[in-house]
Amino acid sequence: MEDIRLTGVRKTYGKEVAVENMDLLVEPGDFLTILGPSGCGKTTTLRLIAGLEEPDRGEIHLADRLVFSREQGVIVPPENRNLGLIFQSYALWPHMTVRRNITLGLEHARLPREKIDRRLQQALEKVQLEELRDRYPSELSGGQQQRVAVARLIAMAPTILLMDEPLSNLDAMLRVDMRGELRRLHKDLEATTVYVTHDQVEALTLSDTVVVMDKAVVQQQASPYDIYHRPASLFVAEFVGNPRINRLDGMVRGGNGETTVDFGDVSVPFDANLNVRNGSVVATLRPEAIQLSKTEKEGWLKVRIDAVQPTGSETVIKTSSDRLKLTVLQPGFFQMATDEPLWLRFEAESLNFFDSETGKNLAA
Amino acid sequence: MLRATLAFAYYKLRTRPEFFISGFFLVALSFLVLTPLVEIIRDALTYQSYDLAYRPAAEEGAFTTFHLERVFTGRLSKALFVKPMINSLMIGAGVTVLGVIIGSILAFLLVRTDIAFRPFFGSLVVVPYMMPSWVMALAWLVLFKNDRIGGAEGMVTYFFGIQPPDWISYGIVPIVICLALHYYAFAFLLVSGALMTVDSELEEAGAVAGMARWQRMIRITMPLLLPALGSAVVLTFIRSLGTFGTPALLGLPVRFFTLSTQIFNSLNARNSGDGFVLALVLVVMAAAFIYANTRIVGVRKSFVTLTGKGFRQRPIPLGAWRWPLTVLVGLFIASTIFLPMILLLWESLVFTPGDYSFNNMTTYFWIGSGGEIDLAHGEAGLFINDRFLSALWNSVRLGFSAAGVNGLLGLLVGYAIVRTRGTAMSRGLESIAFAPYIFPSIALGAIYIGMFSTSYGPIPALYGTFFLLILITVVKNLPFTSRTGIAAMHQIDKSLEEAARAQGIGWFRRMSKIIVPLSTSGIMAGMLLTFITAMRELSLIILLVTPSTQVLAGLIFGFNDQDQTQHAAAATLVLVLIVIAVNILVRRVFGAASLMGLRQT
Ligand SMILES: Nc1ncnc2c1ncn2[C@@H]1O[C@H](COP(=O)(O)OP(=O)(O)OP(=O)(O)O)[C@@H](O)[C@H]1O
Ligand SMILES: [Mg+2]
């Protein structure tokens, strides 16, 4: 059984399709991240799960309960879905103190006074805001507001947590701290979590499962490792990873028992069983999968250096040969003159091959 | 499938009430705004029972162009339509030109220059607008009344022994002056609002680009002010077309008619058909004017809204002109606020009319017991006068009820419009709520008489009831309240409500705990505006009041008609004081933003 199940869900706004034919399964206790570029339908997906929007068609189950089906006339409002929701803007009620922000939902649920007080106390302790309980949201810093929003969730103890870019309003340092706190919140509440972001680092570090979306369509749902190493499509390969993945256009050549892909300056062996159209494929290669030598070596590819960009712990080196442009990522702080030659090599296994027209991973 | 559809409808009803609020108000407001219009068009085009006096052979309810002919082409056309129309247009044009010039100059001086006492002047300069528009006319009569009609003469005659000529005492000149001294507030509020949002930096950018000061004024500031000026022109023109009090006080005694007073006359003379036709003329003129404005200025820009964002403003130094201009503005404010008040107070204390000497002063008209037939028809002093007290009570009641209903409407309509944004329903509701704007007050009153004098559909005959006064006041103020409501709702991020939904909090509680508290100040501003309008309104309800539902403004008009000038003056003072007191109170409690509603037209 899954905690969240979307089957064939579609949502349009007028002519614009925001979510197309989506199937999504989230296991209980899973931390799932929806990753994608701006406007791809991440927020819409989250709002569909929350019940703040209604799909045009499809079904939604939460914890094995059908909460939406137009065909069957079933629709459970957000009020009754027992969800926790964190917005990008935090959505704290500005006219209420921190305490009231946290207790309003509890009071509405008609919990006894002592229980409300206890939950309030616990939630405030968790986020270390006990002293600020009588402040108004406008008297808090961004990070503190964020923590109030978290405390409001903790107090309600929902079984499903939905977060829409909760960290995007924070500065870089705070973001890293809060990332850890959100992960802990997920663990403490043992809640199934759907987390929306367009920040791939957040997605890869936080989640058990990543869903990559583009243009209203799910491109891939997999573990962070697989998303990174076995992208289902060229889009996923290029969207995830920094610096951007190397893209090589090649032609498949058969002959005397061995099939190879020819990239112009180099060629690598190729699995003849893969179904290739017109003989052309696109390969991708992670910048860190490329080895580099300052001295000439037999069989290595000689390249020129176009640019060297040290970031501190790593250095990005942009190179080019006659036919290829390759970005290389090396650990450490490198300084190199751009007129020096370099020699590169990579393992054929590091490559992923994609259909040159559909962008689908040929191995998938 | 049907079951599924029903389930969805039930769901929406239970959890998305905005759709039902939208739908409900769309229907209800269409009924209150559009059907009256249809009704008077029908009445204007069919024989009415009272027409049978002229056309014994006619059949009641049959189609006829009788009224149209009478008004537009017949023997009476010149008196009924042509002359009043010309007078109305001249007044509209005169008031608009004068009012917009005065308002714009004041706005410029008080917003952009270093004139002295800016905050003080700024808070006083809109006070004339809070008063009834005809206060100035009453004060004018105290000063300039001549012997043309009966009764005592004014102060000018008393102190200087000269008779002011007719064109000073009555007619178009005093009407235009009095109205302009009231309606300049529109131009002032709109232009000062626009000036406040013109970033000095924009002008400085122009300075850097090498433009001279006057070039910057013309090339940068003026275009930004144009929409505000356009709105001011439209608003001033429509209001002065539809106003009744001032042209009645200063025009009727010399048989100087405008469309509004002619409508009043026709309906009073039981020639309702003529009145309805004239009311339609007013509506069409107003609509055409609004249309022209939106075409010229552009739909988007034609209604200025204030962001309230204060830009850095660098006051323009007036140099040697600073003090002369300060004195001038001070005198202007004194003569538009304090002078009328003093004149009215003085008038209310005069025992023998026309004698303004100190020995002739009395408090009789405030606290006298009355009963002397030859003195003010035996009318008792205000404070023990039943007619006055009941009218006062009615006015206050009307003000509060209309403000309450409008506040609630503003909240719900604003909520429904904003939450259903993007749907046809939302657009429809917004247009309907704005529609009363095109009905000049007197015309709306005429329309409501036509519709509610007999029972209509499920609604019983409302003529003569207090409810009808509330209803028409609410409808007339709808454009303003719905605008303040929409503005207030836009301040509240949707996610604030959604966060509450996710927490399991139902609609009523979301409204009471989140939406209402967060929109209070905006809604209160709308309510204050309705209260002020309702308290001083004459044009709108003059046709609808009856002795038992008489309100202060109507009573004052009656006093004046009966030549009880002292009573009229005293009652006017009371009315003005109440309006100003409530305004100050609300501003104290809810902050200075309370006049926001005015600026958002
Ligand atoms: N209420 C709405 N009305 C109309 N169109 C909408 C609405 N909400 C979203 N859309 C459209 O649907 C598409 C998906 O929007 P969505 O907000 O889900 O994107 P997103 O992936 O969350 O983007 P971002 O990263 O910028 O937040 C967009 O093209 C957007 O313009
Ligand atoms: Mg989003």
XYZ file of N, CA and C in Angstrom, chain B residues 68-228:
483
model
N -42.081 60.193 -24.754
C -40.925 60.629 -25.535
C -41.268 61.893 -26.306
N -42.472 61.889 -26.915
C -42.878 63.060 -27.689
C -42.989 64.287 -26.803
N -43.653 64.098 -25.656
C -43.812 65.229 -24.735
C -42.453 65.834 -24.378
N -41.502 64.957 -24.077
C -40.218 65.454 -23.596
C -39.344 65.996 -24.729
N -39.310 65.260 -25.834
C -38.314 65.616 -26.843
C -38.820 66.507 -27.965
N -40.079 66.356 -28.341
C -40.520 67.109 -29.517
C -41.733 67.982 -29.262
N -42.434 67.720 -28.197
C -43.725 68.384 -28.011
C -43.607 69.857 -27.671
N -44.739 70.422 -27.443
C -44.858 71.838 -27.123
C -44.067 72.175 -25.849
N -44.071 71.204 -24.905
C -43.439 71.455 -23.609
C -41.951 71.134 -23.615
N -41.495 70.587 -24.733
C -40.132 70.079 -24.771
C -39.106 71.100 -24.324
N -39.299 72.328 -24.768
C -38.310 73.342 -24.446
C -38.171 73.510 -22.926
N -39.324 73.577 -22.252
C -39.293 73.779 -20.806
C -38.899 72.503 -20.073
N -39.392 71.364 -20.584
C -39.177 70.097 -19.882
C -37.764 69.571 -20.062
N -37.250 69.715 -21.281
C -36.028 69.018 -21.609
C -34.898 69.938 -22.072
N -35.168 70.744 -23.085
C -34.069 71.467 -23.719
C -33.366 72.400 -22.741
N -34.159 73.246 -22.083
C -33.535 74.198 -21.162
C -32.842 73.512 -19.988
N -33.536 72.590 -19.312
C -32.852 71.905 -18.201
C -31.592 71.192 -18.646
N -31.645 70.606 -19.844
C -30.486 69.895 -20.356
C -29.312 70.856 -20.545
N -29.598 71.984 -21.174
C -28.532 72.966 -21.375
C -27.992 73.442 -20.039
N -28.919 73.736 -19.110
C -28.475 74.179 -17.790
C -27.603 73.129 -17.118
N -28.039 71.851 -17.187
C -27.270 70.783 -16.550
C -25.884 70.677 -17.158
N -25.828 70.729 -18.464
C -24.523 70.615 -19.127
C -23.626 71.781 -18.759
N -24.211 72.972 -18.715
C -23.390 74.128 -18.364
C -22.888 74.001 -16.934
N -23.775 73.575 -16.046
C -23.349 73.399 -14.657
C -22.278 72.316 -14.580
N -22.529 71.192 -15.261
C -21.557 70.100 -15.241
C -20.202 70.580 -15.730
N -20.212 71.286 -16.850
C -18.942 71.749 -17.414
C -18.285 72.757 -16.483
N -19.075 73.708 -16.001
C -18.515 74.746 -15.136
C -17.922 74.161 -13.868
N -18.693 73.286 -13.210
C -18.217 72.697 -11.959
C -16.970 71.866 -12.216
N -16.976 71.120 -13.314
C -15.831 70.260 -13.600
C -14.577 71.095 -13.822
N -14.691 72.117 -14.660
C -13.515 72.940 -14.933
C -13.011 73.596 -13.650
N -13.930 74.259 -12.955
C -13.530 74.982 -11.752
C -13.016 74.016 -10.672
N -13.778 72.946 -10.465
C -13.422 71.996 -9.405
C -12.093 71.314 -9.669
N -11.880 70.891 -10.914
C -10.633 70.193 -11.216
C -9.443 71.149 -11.110
N -9.650 72.393 -11.534
C -8.552 73.357 -11.409
C -8.219 73.598 -9.940
N -9.245 73.881 -9.142
C -9.000 74.139 -7.713
C -8.338 72.917 -7.068
N -8.937 71.745 -7.311
C -8.425 70.525 -6.686
C -6.989 70.229 -7.090
N -6.686 70.398 -8.383
C -5.336 70.078 -8.851
C -4.310 71.045 -8.271
N -4.665 72.324 -8.243
C -3.725 73.305 -7.695
C -3.453 73.001 -6.227
N -4.530 72.754 -5.487
C -4.341 72.439 -4.062
C -3.491 71.188 -3.904
N -3.783 70.164 -4.733
C -3.031 68.913 -4.626
C -1.553 69.174 -4.884
N -1.282 69.935 -5.935
C 0.118 70.219 -6.257
C 0.797 70.970 -5.114
N 0.127 72.006 -4.605
C 0.729 72.800 -3.533
C 0.973 71.959 -2.287
N -0.003 71.134 -1.937
C 0.109 70.416 -0.664
C 0.975 69.164 -0.769
N 1.133 68.621 -1.961
C 1.945 67.400 -2.078
C 3.372 67.707 -2.492
N 3.533 68.625 -3.443
C 4.863 68.759 -4.037
C 5.656 69.985 -3.627
N 5.046 70.934 -2.943
C 5.806 72.140 -2.624
C 6.074 72.227 -1.120
N 6.858 73.228 -0.749
C 7.200 73.382 0.666
C 6.282 74.375 1.358
N 5.052 74.468 0.908
C 4.084 75.374 1.512
C 3.952 75.036 3.013
N 3.687 76.054 3.825
C 3.640 75.827 5.278
C 2.377 75.061 5.679
N 2.422 74.455 6.848
C 1.290 73.719 7.449
C 0.727 72.630 6.546
N 1.585 71.939 5.809
C 1.077 70.936 4.865
C 0.152 69.884 5.501
N 0.580 69.244 6.602
C -0.277 68.189 7.162
C -1.620 68.744 7.636
N -1.565 69.935 8.246
C -2.783 70.551 8.779
C -3.754 70.866 7.639
N -3.260 71.564 6.638
C -4.095 71.869 5.480
C -4.596 70.582 4.812
N -3.692 69.625 4.728
C -4.034 68.375 4.056
C -5.232 67.687 4.690
N -5.313 67.747 6.034
C -6.433 67.051 6.663
C -7.710 67.879 6.591
N -7.581 69.203 6.427
C -8.780 70.040 6.382
C -9.391 70.139 4.984
N -8.539 69.933 3.982
C -8.954 70.322 2.648
C -10.061 69.419 2.096
N -10.228 68.234 2.678
C -11.309 67.368 2.193
C -12.580 67.493 3.038
N -12.520 68.313 4.094
C -13.702 68.445 4.954
C -14.953 68.925 4.190
N -14.809 69.893 3.285
C -16.010 70.318 2.549
C -16.710 69.154 1.853
N -15.926 68.150 1.440
C -16.558 67.018 0.773
C -17.381 66.178 1.736
N -16.983 66.178 2.993
C -17.754 65.393 3.964
C -19.097 66.034 4.248
N -19.133 67.339 4.134
C -20.406 68.020 4.378
C -21.346 67.760 3.206
N -22.643 67.932 3.456
C -23.570 67.835 2.323
C -23.221 68.894 1.293
N -23.464 68.563 0.024
C -23.037 69.484 -1.030
C -23.819 70.793 -0.984
N -24.999 70.781 -0.374
C -25.833 71.978 -0.422
C -25.600 72.902 0.768
N -24.674 72.543 1.661
C -24.386 73.425 2.793
C -23.913 74.774 2.286
N -23.052 74.686 1.275
C -22.517 75.907 0.703
C -23.656 76.765 0.135
N -24.642 76.115 -0.465
C -25.763 76.852 -1.052
C -26.572 77.565 0.030
N -26.787 76.877 1.156
C -27.508 77.516 2.256
C -26.737 78.735 2.758
N -25.417 78.523 2.908
C -24.588 79.628 3.391
C -24.619 80.790 2.396
N -24.619 80.429 1.119
C -24.676 81.456 0.069
C -25.930 82.312 0.232
N -27.040 81.631 0.499
C -28.299 82.364 0.658
C -28.250 83.273 1.878
N -27.607 82.806 2.947
C -27.481 83.655 4.129
C -26.792 84.969 3.753
N -25.806 84.844 2.901
C -25.065 86.044 2.499
C -25.801 86.875 1.444
N -26.249 86.196 0.391
C -26.621 86.930 -0.826
C -28.108 86.922 -1.169
N -28.937 86.394 -0.306
C -30.348 86.348 -0.648
C -30.837 87.770 -0.917
N -31.611 87.934 -1.997
C -32.135 89.284 -2.277
C -33.649 89.289 -2.171
N -34.276 90.366 -2.613
C -35.723 90.494 -2.394
C -36.529 89.908 -3.534
N -35.855 89.189 -4.408
C -36.537 88.660 -5.577
C -37.716 87.775 -5.179
N -37.486 86.871 -4.230
C -38.599 86.073 -3.722
C -38.892 86.527 -2.312
N -39.935 85.973 -1.746
C -40.375 86.440 -0.433
C -39.341 86.179 0.642
N -39.685 86.541 1.845
C -38.809 86.301 2.980
C -37.783 87.406 3.138
N -36.976 87.274 4.181
C -36.015 88.314 4.491
C -34.819 88.235 3.564
N -34.062 89.328 3.516
C -32.875 89.330 2.678
C -31.654 88.901 3.470
N -30.531 88.746 2.767
C -29.331 88.228 3.410
C -28.457 89.297 4.015
N -27.291 88.871 4.456
C -26.384 89.757 5.179
C -25.897 90.920 4.343
N -25.652 90.673 3.068
C -25.133 91.738 2.223
C -26.104 92.908 2.225
N -27.384 92.598 2.100
C -28.379 93.655 2.118
C -28.406 94.338 3.480
N -28.320 93.522 4.545
C -28.421 94.077 5.888
C -27.250 95.010 6.184
N -26.045 94.522 5.886
C -24.874 95.300 6.280
C -24.544 96.424 5.307
N -24.772 96.212 4.026
C -24.355 97.217 3.047
C -25.527 97.939 2.404
N -26.699 97.466 2.693
C -27.870 98.149 2.168
C -28.050 98.043 0.675
N -27.390 97.064 0.041
C -27.588 96.932 -1.403
C -28.251 95.586 -1.709
N -28.998 95.557 -2.785
C -29.610 94.315 -3.237
C -28.652 93.627 -4.189
N -28.167 92.414 -3.868
C -27.359 91.699 -4.863
C -28.207 91.451 -6.095
N -27.616 91.587 -7.282
C -28.390 91.297 -8.494
C -28.803 89.828 -8.535
N -29.829 89.525 -9.315
C -30.348 88.157 -9.381
C -29.273 87.142 -9.746
N -28.394 87.527 -10.684
C -27.434 86.509 -11.142
C -26.424 86.158 -10.064
N -26.324 86.995 -9.032
C -25.460 86.618 -7.921
C -26.249 85.811 -6.899
N -27.477 86.190 -6.685
C -28.267 85.496 -5.666
C -28.667 84.099 -6.107
N -29.068 83.974 -7.366
C -29.616 82.698 -7.826
C -29.060 82.334 -9.192
N -29.326 81.100 -9.578
C -29.019 80.696 -10.942
C -27.651 80.059 -11.090
N -27.172 80.075 -12.305
C -26.032 79.232 -12.642
C -24.745 79.652 -11.932
N -24.527 80.961 -11.762
C -23.257 81.380 -11.160
C -23.097 80.844 -9.735
N -24.025 81.135 -8.844
C -23.846 80.586 -7.492
C -23.877 79.054 -7.472
N -24.670 78.442 -8.342
C -24.729 76.976 -8.338
C -23.359 76.405 -8.680
N -22.751 76.930 -9.740
C -21.440 76.413 -10.141
C -20.416 76.651 -9.041
N -20.422 77.850 -8.467
C -19.428 78.141 -7.423
C -19.622 77.218 -6.231
N -20.853 77.107 -5.764
C -21.101 76.284 -4.573
C -20.729 74.830 -4.823
N -21.108 74.310 -5.969
C -20.799 72.900 -6.244
C -19.302 72.687 -6.419
N -18.642 73.626 -7.083
C -17.197 73.462 -7.292
C -16.469 73.465 -5.958
N -16.955 74.273 -5.010
C -16.311 74.322 -3.704
C -16.571 73.047 -2.900
N -17.442 72.204 -3.409
C -17.674 70.911 -2.766
C -16.934 69.805 -3.514
N -17.107 69.783 -4.821
C -16.607 68.640 -5.603
C -15.133 68.751 -5.988
N -14.477 69.883 -5.644
C -13.043 69.938 -5.938
C -12.310 68.820 -5.201
N -12.982 68.277 -4.159
C -12.338 67.225 -3.364
C -11.961 66.019 -4.225
N -12.784 65.690 -5.212
C -12.459 64.533 -6.082
C -11.106 64.742 -6.752
N -10.992 65.904 -7.414
C -9.740 66.177 -8.114
C -8.593 66.227 -7.126
N -8.840 66.838 -5.965
C -7.767 66.923 -4.980
C -7.290 65.526 -4.582
N -8.237 64.655 -4.220
C -7.851 63.328 -3.732
C -7.171 62.510 -4.826
N -7.749 62.548 -6.025
C -7.185 61.722 -7.093
C -5.828 62.240 -7.541
N -5.732 63.557 -7.720
C -4.457 64.101 -8.200
C -3.388 64.000 -7.122
N -3.754 64.293 -5.868
C -2.719 64.193 -4.842
C -2.278 62.741 -4.703
N -3.231 61.814 -4.850
C -2.852 60.398 -4.808
C -1.862 60.070 -5.906
N -2.149 60.540 -7.115
C -1.250 60.262 -8.233
C 0.102 60.938 -8.023
N 0.057 62.184 -7.544
C 1.318 62.904 -7.322
C 2.178 62.192 -6.288
N 1.522 61.618 -5.282
C 2.291 60.947 -4.249
C 2.981 59.696 -4.784
N 2.381 59.090 -5.809
C 3.000 57.884 -6.332
C 3.981 58.170 -7.458
N 4.040 59.426 -7.890
C 5.064 59.753 -8.888
C 6.396 59.840 -8.161
N 7.244 58.968 -8.484
C 8.535 58.914 -7.827
C 9.369 60.128 -8.217
N 9.898 60.805 -7.230
C 10.791 61.932 -7.543
C 11.926 61.462 -8.434
N 12.289 60.213 -8.243
C 13.417 59.695 -9.017
C 13.131 59.686 -10.506
N 11.858 59.464 -10.840
C 11.493 59.522 -12.253
C 11.810 60.894 -12.812
N 11.418 61.911 -12.035
C 11.677 63.267 -12.491
C 13.166 63.562 -12.483
N 13.843 63.017 -11.466
C 15.279 63.234 -11.417
C 15.968 62.579 -12.604
N 15.465 61.433 -12.983
C 16.009 60.769 -14.165
C 15.874 61.691 -15.360
N 14.742 62.387 -15.422
C 14.532 63.359 -16.484
C 15.526 64.508 -16.397
N 15.795 64.933 -15.160
C 16.747 66.023 -14.960
C 18.124 65.600 -15.441
N 18.497 64.369 -15.113
C 19.790 63.856 -15.555
C 19.837 63.835 -17.075
N 18.708 63.505 -17.676
C 18.656 63.443 -19.134
C 18.630 64.833 -19.755
N 18.749 65.852 -18.917
C 18.900 67.202 -19.438
C 17.606 67.954 -19.679
N 16.519 67.504 -19.045
C 15.272 68.225 -19.249
C 15.148 69.359 -18.236
N 14.578 70.457 -18.666
C 14.316 71.553 -17.753
C 13.115 71.181 -16.892
N 12.930 71.929 -15.807
C 11.856 71.608 -14.868
C 10.493 71.534 -15.553
N 10.188 72.536 -16.388
C 8.862 72.546 -17.019
C 8.717 71.394 -18.001
N 9.865 71.019 -18.642
C 9.805 69.868 -19.566
C 9.487 68.594 -18.801
N 10.133 68.473 -17.624
C 9.885 67.272 -16.826
C 8.429 67.223 -16.401
N 7.906 68.381 -16.034
C 6.508 68.461 -15.617
C 5.611 67.954 -16.743
N 5.870 68.443 -17.966
C 4.990 68.130 -19.091
C 5.229 66.710 -19.606
N 6.506 66.324 -19.671
C 6.819 65.054 -20.325
C 6.677 63.858 -19.399
N 6.937 64.050 -18.116
C 6.945 62.907 -17.213
C 5.775 62.927 -16.237
N 5.626 64.050 -15.537
C 4.598 64.083 -14.501
C 3.192 64.123 -15.087
N 2.988 64.962 -16.075
C 1.635 65.100 -16.621
C 1.040 63.789 -17.137
N 1.783 63.043 -17.966
C 1.201 61.783 -18.450
C 0.819 60.850 -17.308
N 1.598 60.902 -16.225
C 1.274 60.031 -15.104
C 0.035 60.521 -14.360
N -0.225 61.820 -14.488
C -1.393 62.374 -13.807
C -2.658 62.252 -14.642
N -2.472 62.018 -15.925
C -3.608 62.046 -16.843
C -4.758 61.128 -16.424
N -4.462 59.868 -16.064
C -5.568 59.006 -15.639
C -6.302 59.570 -14.433
N -5.557 60.133 -13.495
C -6.190 60.705 -12.306
C -7.076 61.873 -12.698
